[in-house]
Amino acid sequence: MTGAERLRQYIEKFSELTTEEVDEFVGAFEEVRVKKRQFLVQPNFTATHRHYVVDGAFRAYVVGEKGTDHTISFAIDDWWITDYNSYIFQRPATMFVVALEDSVIMRLSFAQEQQLKKGRHNFETAFRKMAERGLAFYQRRIISNLTMNAEERYDHFLQTYPEIVQRVPQYAMASYLGMTTEFLSKIRNHKVKRKS
């Protein structure tokens, strides 16, 4: 299945666009192959595209003052990723978005998105629904970080995103969960011992 076909399936599932509008929507995107460790977004450069992941895995992260990186989000097949603050407001990015494996994306430029939405309610609604899904994801993440201890966050992540666990490096998962790689290893080892 091509990237355009996958994107078509996705947008038909989550929007109420007509067949002609779906054609126009998908036609505004460009399919791009991305190599492992290739960056889609880097700090101080404006994010000019939003990216739909056809096949692959990505990590969005920031680097703190002491050089420690903090994973903000992951994106795998059928997810979206960019530095939204940079993309939406067209200002310099503050995060990195990097491929964790060889990937295929469909990308949409900011200019193309604005053209699609210009005076067209159905396109505005489709993009709003995508934004709402993303906002709900970030809210769940914030709540789990504020209300759960480290082991509970790990368990919640395993239950909620089992497909991600298999595709991201342990250091990236630890960073996402707000712990060191060593502490994540201790949690995993403790769980293995309890099962034995």
XYZ file of N, CA and C in Angstrom:
588
model
N 0.842 -1.179 0.000
C 0.000 0.000 0.000
C 0.891 1.247 0.000
N 0.585 2.199 -0.837
C 1.384 3.424 -0.921
C 1.095 4.335 0.263
N 1.971 5.323 0.430
C 1.762 6.307 1.483
C 0.461 7.064 1.291
N 0.155 7.396 0.047
C -1.084 8.120 -0.245
C -2.307 7.280 0.122
N -2.240 5.977 -0.148
C -3.371 5.096 0.192
C -3.550 4.984 1.702
N -2.441 4.886 2.433
C -2.519 4.811 3.895
C -3.095 6.100 4.473
N -2.623 7.235 3.964
C -3.130 8.524 4.426
C -4.613 8.647 4.105
N -5.008 8.191 2.931
C -6.423 8.215 2.539
C -7.266 7.425 3.541
N -6.824 6.214 3.877
C -7.558 5.398 4.858
C -7.689 6.126 6.187
N -6.590 6.729 6.625
C -6.587 7.439 7.905
C -7.590 8.593 7.885
N -7.511 9.434 6.869
C -8.354 10.628 6.849
C -9.820 10.266 6.649
N -10.104 9.192 5.915
C -11.497 8.762 5.752
C -12.072 8.269 7.076
N -11.231 7.684 7.913
C -11.681 7.166 9.202
C -11.968 8.294 10.202
N -11.193 9.377 10.142
C -11.284 10.417 11.162
C -11.866 11.738 10.676
N -12.413 11.771 9.479
C -12.990 13.028 8.998
C -14.283 12.749 8.243
N -14.952 13.812 7.892
C -16.188 13.705 7.116
C -16.015 14.369 5.755
N -14.791 14.322 5.233
C -14.529 14.909 3.925
C -15.174 14.069 2.833
N -15.605 14.733 1.770
C -16.142 14.024 0.612
C -14.993 13.325 -0.119
N -15.323 12.455 -1.051
C -14.296 11.755 -1.828
C -13.399 12.750 -2.557
N -13.998 13.794 -3.130
C -13.215 14.805 -3.842
C -12.304 15.559 -2.879
N -12.811 15.864 -1.692
C -11.996 16.574 -0.700
C -10.851 15.698 -0.195
N -11.118 14.408 -0.011
C -10.049 13.487 0.399
C -8.970 13.452 -0.680
N -9.383 13.406 -1.944
C -8.418 13.428 -3.050
C -7.546 14.684 -2.976
N -8.186 15.815 -2.746
C -7.448 17.079 -2.669
C -6.526 17.097 -1.450
N -7.035 16.606 -0.325
C -6.248 16.544 0.911
C -4.989 15.711 0.694
N -5.162 14.494 0.225
C -4.032 13.579 0.019
C -3.078 14.132 -1.042
N -3.633 14.764 -2.063
C -2.811 15.327 -3.133
C -1.904 16.463 -2.686
N -2.206 17.064 -1.552
C -1.384 18.163 -1.038
C -0.122 17.662 -0.330
N -0.057 16.358 -0.059
C 1.072 15.763 0.660
C 2.117 15.230 -0.307
N 3.331 15.112 0.213
C 4.451 14.548 -0.537
C 4.987 13.344 0.238
N 5.197 12.224 -0.456
C 5.775 11.043 0.192
C 7.293 11.181 0.231
N 7.866 10.908 1.408
C 9.309 11.052 1.602
C 9.839 9.845 2.371
N 10.972 9.326 1.930
C 11.663 8.255 2.661
C 12.691 8.909 3.577
N 12.728 8.446 4.817
C 13.600 9.034 5.827
C 14.502 7.935 6.385
N 15.781 8.209 6.449
C 16.750 7.242 6.977
C 16.799 7.315 8.506
N 17.150 6.200 9.125
C 17.349 6.158 10.569
C 18.352 7.247 10.961
N 18.058 7.958 12.034
C 18.861 9.060 12.591
C 18.746 10.367 11.791
N 17.918 10.400 10.763
C 17.715 11.636 9.997
C 16.723 12.517 10.749
N 16.999 13.819 10.781
C 16.145 14.766 11.489
C 15.088 15.352 10.558
N 13.868 15.459 11.071
C 12.797 16.170 10.371
C 12.726 17.610 10.853
N 13.054 17.805 12.137
C 13.007 19.128 12.762
C 14.230 19.256 13.663
N 14.813 20.468 13.691
C 15.928 20.755 14.592
C 15.722 22.130 15.209
N 16.204 22.329 16.443
C 16.061 23.632 17.089
C 16.634 24.760 16.233
N 16.009 25.917 16.373
C 16.400 27.165 15.705
C 16.038 27.232 14.224
N 15.489 26.158 13.676
C 14.971 26.174 12.307
C 13.455 26.026 12.389
N 12.728 26.748 11.589
C 11.268 26.679 11.623
C 10.780 25.363 11.022
N 9.849 24.718 11.726
C 9.231 23.480 11.223
C 8.274 23.867 10.101
N 8.606 23.501 8.897
C 7.816 23.911 7.735
C 6.796 22.863 7.306
N 6.835 21.677 7.942
C 5.925 20.589 7.569
C 5.375 19.879 8.799
N 4.183 19.319 8.643
C 3.681 18.322 9.590
C 3.822 16.988 8.877
N 4.038 15.912 9.649
C 4.392 14.621 9.065
C 3.456 13.521 9.535
N 2.895 12.804 8.586
C 2.088 11.613 8.860
C 3.007 10.413 8.649
N 3.117 9.561 9.665
C 4.016 8.410 9.574
C 3.288 7.256 8.892
N 3.756 6.894 7.716
C 3.208 5.760 6.974
C 3.774 4.473 7.560
N 5.079 4.457 7.695
C 5.778 3.282 8.219
C 7.065 3.768 8.862
N 7.237 3.495 10.145
C 8.465 3.925 10.798
C 8.229 4.347 12.226
N 9.259 4.937 12.809
C 9.187 5.398 14.193
C 10.031 6.657 14.343
N 9.486 7.621 15.083
C 10.149 8.899 15.309
C 10.093 9.258 16.785
N 11.016 10.116 17.175
C 11.095 10.598 18.544
C 11.243 12.106 18.501
N 10.429 12.814 19.292
C 10.568 14.259 19.463
C 11.147 14.491 20.848
N 12.201 15.298 20.923
C 12.830 15.530 22.219
C 13.477 16.908 22.279
N 13.716 17.355 23.516
C 14.442 18.590 23.775
C 15.680 18.236 24.582
N 16.663 19.122 24.538
C 17.880 18.930 25.322
C 17.933 20.028 26.373
N 18.034 19.616 27.651
C 18.081 20.566 28.757
C 19.436 21.241 28.878
N 19.524 22.182 29.815
C 20.747 22.959 30.015
C 21.956 22.091 30.330
N 21.739 20.991 31.039
C 22.849 20.122 31.433
C 23.145 19.053 30.384
N 22.525 19.168 29.221
C 22.779 18.222 28.142
C 21.932 16.967 28.193
N 21.016 16.900 29.150
C 20.129 15.742 29.262
C 18.974 15.909 28.290
N 18.674 14.849 27.540
C 17.538 14.960 26.628
C 16.264 14.450 27.298
N 15.156 15.055 26.890
C 13.840 14.750 27.445
C 12.900 14.445 26.282
N 12.444 13.201 26.209
C 11.560 12.800 25.119
C 10.167 13.370 25.353
N 9.663 14.074 24.372
C 8.333 14.682 24.434
C 7.291 13.713 23.904
N 7.597 13.074 22.780
C 6.628 12.147 22.196
C 7.312 11.209 21.212
N 6.574 10.175 20.867
C 6.969 9.240 19.821
C 5.891 9.279 18.751
N 6.220 8.815 17.572
C 5.217 8.636 16.525
C 5.591 7.390 15.735
N 4.615 6.517 15.574
C 4.793 5.321 14.757
C 3.709 5.335 13.687
N 3.541 4.231 12.983
C 2.592 4.149 11.877
C 1.228 4.753 12.243
N 0.732 5.606 11.353
C -0.572 6.271 11.480
C -0.615 7.352 12.555
N 0.534 7.834 12.996
C 0.597 8.957 13.931
C 1.183 10.165 13.198
N 1.047 11.320 13.818
C 1.560 12.573 13.274
C 2.675 13.084 14.172
N 3.616 13.827 13.584
C 4.686 14.412 14.398
C 5.273 15.639 13.722
N 5.618 16.605 14.536
C 6.408 17.783 14.183
C 6.635 18.541 15.481
N 7.280 19.677 15.425
C 7.316 20.598 16.561
C 6.131 21.526 16.321
N 5.012 21.233 16.973
C 3.771 21.953 16.673
C 3.850 23.428 17.020
N 4.550 23.786 18.078
C 4.696 25.192 18.432
C 5.398 25.947 17.300
N 6.409 25.338 16.737
C 7.123 25.947 15.619
C 6.263 25.963 14.356
N 5.628 24.841 14.068
C 4.837 24.708 12.844
C 3.633 25.651 12.836
N 2.863 25.630 13.902
C 1.633 26.428 13.948
C 1.926 27.924 13.922
N 2.934 28.349 14.691
C 3.226 29.780 14.798
C 4.359 30.231 13.877
N 4.911 29.282 13.098
C 5.995 29.568 12.155
C 7.114 30.378 12.816
N 7.628 29.793 13.903
C 8.772 30.367 14.599
C 9.812 29.274 14.816
N 11.025 29.632 15.220
C 12.072 28.614 15.365
C 11.678 27.479 16.309
N 12.047 26.283 15.916
C 11.741 25.084 16.705
C 12.581 25.055 17.978
N 12.078 24.339 18.969
C 12.804 24.146 20.223
C 13.142 22.680 20.435
N 12.689 21.825 19.546
C 12.927 20.395 19.733
C 13.498 19.758 18.474
N 13.990 18.559 18.686
C 14.448 17.702 17.601
C 13.348 16.692 17.301
N 13.182 16.341 16.042
C 12.357 15.196 15.653
C 13.255 14.333 14.778
N 13.514 13.099 15.239
C 14.477 12.229 14.577
C 13.867 10.859 14.300
N 14.273 10.258 13.187
C 13.815 8.907 12.843
C 14.571 7.884 13.680
N 13.836 6.965 14.284
C 14.434 5.884 15.069
C 14.695 4.653 14.208
N 14.137 4.648 13.010
C 14.346 3.556 12.059
C 14.089 4.115 10.668
N 14.521 3.410 9.638
C 14.188 3.837 8.280
C 12.666 3.937 8.187
N 12.179 5.033 7.633
C 10.747 5.321 7.692
C 10.242 5.908 6.383
N 8.923 5.911 6.252
C 8.247 6.569 5.137
C 7.207 7.497 5.746
N 7.206 8.742 5.295
C 6.239 9.717 5.789
C 5.512 10.360 4.616
N 4.381 10.944 4.928
C 3.698 11.854 4.017
C 3.783 13.209 4.703
N 4.330 14.204 4.018
C 4.486 15.497 4.671
C 3.660 16.561 3.969
N 3.171 17.479 4.785
C 2.340 18.582 4.307
C 2.998 19.881 4.732
N 3.204 20.784 3.794
C 3.825 22.067 4.138
C 2.800 22.978 4.807
N 3.312 23.903 5.590
C 2.458 24.885 6.255
C 1.651 25.661 5.214
N 2.301 26.062 4.135
C 1.616 26.830 3.086
C 0.488 26.017 2.457
N 0.734 24.731 2.185
C -0.303 23.867 1.607
C -1.474 23.709 2.571
N -1.166 23.545 3.856
C -2.250 23.410 4.837
C -3.109 24.666 4.870
N -2.470 25.831 4.865
C -3.230 27.079 4.891
C -4.109 27.197 3.651
N -3.588 26.769 2.516
C -4.352 26.804 1.268
C -5.568 25.882 1.344
N -5.363 24.676 1.899
C -6.479 23.732 2.037
C -7.581 24.300 2.930
N -7.201 24.943 4.013
C -8.175 25.406 5.007
C -8.852 26.717 4.631
N -8.282 27.447 3.711
C -8.747 28.795 3.391
C -10.233 28.816 3.018
N -11.051 29.290 3.953
C -12.481 29.437 3.712
C -13.233 28.139 3.501
N -12.694 27.017 3.982
C -13.338 25.727 3.734
C -13.547 25.000 5.056
N -14.763 24.986 5.473
C -15.130 24.448 6.780
C -14.738 22.978 6.956
N -14.953 22.152 5.943
C -14.661 20.716 6.087
C -13.181 20.447 6.350
N -12.309 21.207 5.701
C -10.878 21.030 5.936
C -10.495 21.554 7.321
N -11.058 22.697 7.697
C -10.813 23.228 9.048
C -11.217 22.194 10.090
N -12.369 21.571 9.895
C -12.860 20.564 10.842
C -11.935 19.353 10.890
N -11.463 18.896 9.745
C -10.560 17.734 9.714
C -9.278 18.024 10.488
N -8.697 19.195 10.280
C -7.470 19.546 11.010
C -7.757 19.755 12.497
N -8.918 20.313 12.817
C -9.281 20.500 14.229
C -9.402 19.162 14.928
N -10.015 18.185 14.267
C -10.159 16.854 14.878
C -8.797 16.211 15.116
N -7.868 16.394 14.185
C -6.517 15.860 14.394
C -5.860 16.548 15.590
N -6.046 17.858 15.689
C -5.465 18.603 16.812
C -6.084 18.162 18.136
N -7.384 17.907 18.137
C -8.054 17.461 19.365
C -7.513 16.116 19.829
N -7.278 15.205 18.902
C -6.716 13.894 19.259
C -5.325 14.068 19.869
N -4.530 14.946 19.286
C -3.194 15.217 19.819
C -3.242 15.854 21.191
N -4.166 16.786 21.374
C -4.320 17.452 22.673
C -4.724 16.455 23.751
N -5.620 15.546 23.434
C -6.041 14.519 24.397
C -4.860 13.634 24.786
N -4.013 13.288 23.810
C -2.817 12.484 24.088
C -1.913 13.209 25.080
N -1.620 14.480 24.822
C -0.729 15.235 25.707
C -1.337 15.409 27.096
N -2.649 15.583 27.175
C -3.293 15.710 28.486
C -3.146 14.416 29.285
N -3.366 13.270 28.636
C -3.188 11.982 29.330
C -1.755 11.827 29.816
N -0.816 12.262 28.998
C 0.598 12.162 29.390
C 0.885 13.023 30.610
N 0.414 14.241 30.625
C 0.643 15.136 31.762
C 0.027 14.557 33.027
N -1.194 14.065 32.922
C -1.865 13.497 34.095
C -1.095 12.298 34.631
N -0.636 11.415 33.759
C 0.109 10.245 34.244
C 1.420 10.673 34.897
N 2.088 11.679 34.350
C 3.337 12.158 34.956
C 3.102 12.783 36.328
N 1.966 13.419 36.513
C 1.679 14.091 37.782
C 1.107 13.159 38.842
N 0.438 12.096 38.430
C -0.298 11.281 39.403
C 0.260 9.883 39.619
N 1.218 9.455 38.826
C 1.730 8.084 38.937
C 3.199 8.084 39.333
N 3.587 7.048 40.079
C 5.011 6.885 40.362
C 5.674 6.249 39.138
N 6.992 6.082 39.198
C 7.751 5.604 38.035
C 7.268 4.246 37.542
N 7.053 3.309 38.457
C 6.617 1.973 38.041
C 5.216 2.017 37.430
N 4.347 2.830 37.997
C 2.989 2.966 37.445
C 3.032 3.589 36.047
N 3.900 4.586 35.858
C 4.035 5.202 34.523
C 4.504 4.168 33.505
N 5.464 3.348 33.905
C 5.971 2.299 33.019
C 4.864 1.311 32.671
N 4.129 0.836 33.683
C 3.026 -0.105 33.447
C 1.971 0.503 32.526
N 1.639 1.752 32.785
C 0.640 2.454 31.968
C 1.115 2.556 30.516
N 2.387 2.876 30.335
C 2.952 2.978 28.987
C 2.887 1.628 28.275
N 3.259 0.559 28.982
C 3.209 -0.790 28.397
C 1.802 -1.164 27.965
N 0.827 -0.845 28.801
C -0.564 -1.201 28.503
C -1.148 -0.333 27.395
N -0.796 0.938 27.406
C -1.387 1.876 26.454
C -0.717 1.832 25.082
N 0.594 1.648 25.058
C 1.342 1.715 23.799
C 2.257 0.504 23.613
N 1.719 -0.714 23.631
C 2.590 -1.894 23.513
C 3.380 -1.925 22.203
N 2.822 -1.370 21.151
C 3.515 -1.386 19.863
C 4.740 -0.467 19.865
N 4.715 0.579 20.682
C 5.863 1.486 20.759
C 7.008 0.833 21.516
N 6.679 0.109 22.582
C 7.695 -0.524 23.426
C 8.634 -1.390 22.595
N 8.091 -2.042 21.579
C 8.894 -2.937 20.739
C 9.777 -2.186 19.739
N 9.522 -0.891 19.556
C 10.179 -0.180 18.453
C 11.099 0.956 18.874
N 11.109 1.305 20.153
C 11.957 2.426 20.570
C 13.066 1.932 21.493
N 14.233 2.569 21.439
C 15.330 2.175 22.323
C 14.983 2.445 23.792
N 15.595 1.675 24.674
C 15.308 1.802 26.104
C 15.626 3.204 26.620
N 16.717 3.830 26.144
C 17.068 5.169 26.628
C 15.973 6.183 26.285
N 15.345 6.017 25.111
C 14.290 6.940 24.699
C 13.034 6.726 25.532
N 12.710 5.463 25.810
C 11.547 5.176 26.651
C 11.771 5.712 28.062
N 12.976 5.514 28.607
C 13.289 6.023 29.946
C 13.143 7.541 29.982
N 13.658 8.205 28.973
C 13.561 9.658 28.889
C 12.102 10.103 28.838
N 11.292 9.419 28.054
C 9.861 9.734 27.953
C 9.171 9.576 29.306
N 9.550 8.534 30.046
C 8.918 8.242 31.334
C 9.491 9.074 32.478
N 10.502 9.881 32.201
C 11.067 10.755 33.219
C 11.979 10.046 34.200
N 12.762 9.101 33.706
C 13.681 8.358 34.575
C 14.954 8.043 33.809
N 15.965 7.590 34.530
C 17.205 7.195 33.872
C 17.036 5.806 33.266
N 17.908 5.480 32.337
C 17.897 4.150 31.731
C 18.151 3.084 32.790
N 19.039 3.387 33.735
C 19.362 2.433 34.799
C 18.138 2.154 35.667
N 17.387 3.205 35.991
C 16.202 3.020 36.829
C 15.137 2.218 36.084
N 14.982 2.473 34.794
C 14.037 1.691 34.000
C 14.457 0.221 33.985
N 15.746 -0.045 33.866
C 16.235 -1.431 33.907
C 15.891 -2.091 35.235
N 16.036 -1.349 36.339
C 15.694 -1.893 37.664
C 14.211 -2.256 37.728
N 13.360 -1.379 37.214
C 11.916 -1.650 37.215
C 11.629 -2.906 36.399
N 12.215 -3.004 35.223
C 11.980 -4.174 34.365
C 12.488 -5.453 35.031
N 13.679 -5.406 35.611
C 14.233 -6.586 36.289
C 13.376 -6.997 37.478
N 12.899 -6.014 38.223
C 12.035 -6.285 39.373
C 10.751 -6.983 38.915
N 10.195 -6.546 37.800
C 8.967 -7.161 37.274
C 9.229 -8.599 36.829
N 10.377 -8.832 36.200
C 10.723 -10.188 35.761
C 10.864 -11.105 36.971
N 11.523 -10.624 38.023
C 11.711 -11.432 39.238
C 10.376 -11.750 39.903
N 9.458 -10.768 39.905
C 8.140 -11.003 40.522
C 7.346 -12.050 39.764
N 7.532 -12.118 38.437
C 6.812 -13.113 37.632
C 7.377 -14.511 37.831
N 8.651 -14.602 38.212
C 9.305 -15.913 38.377
C 8.844 -16.642 39.615
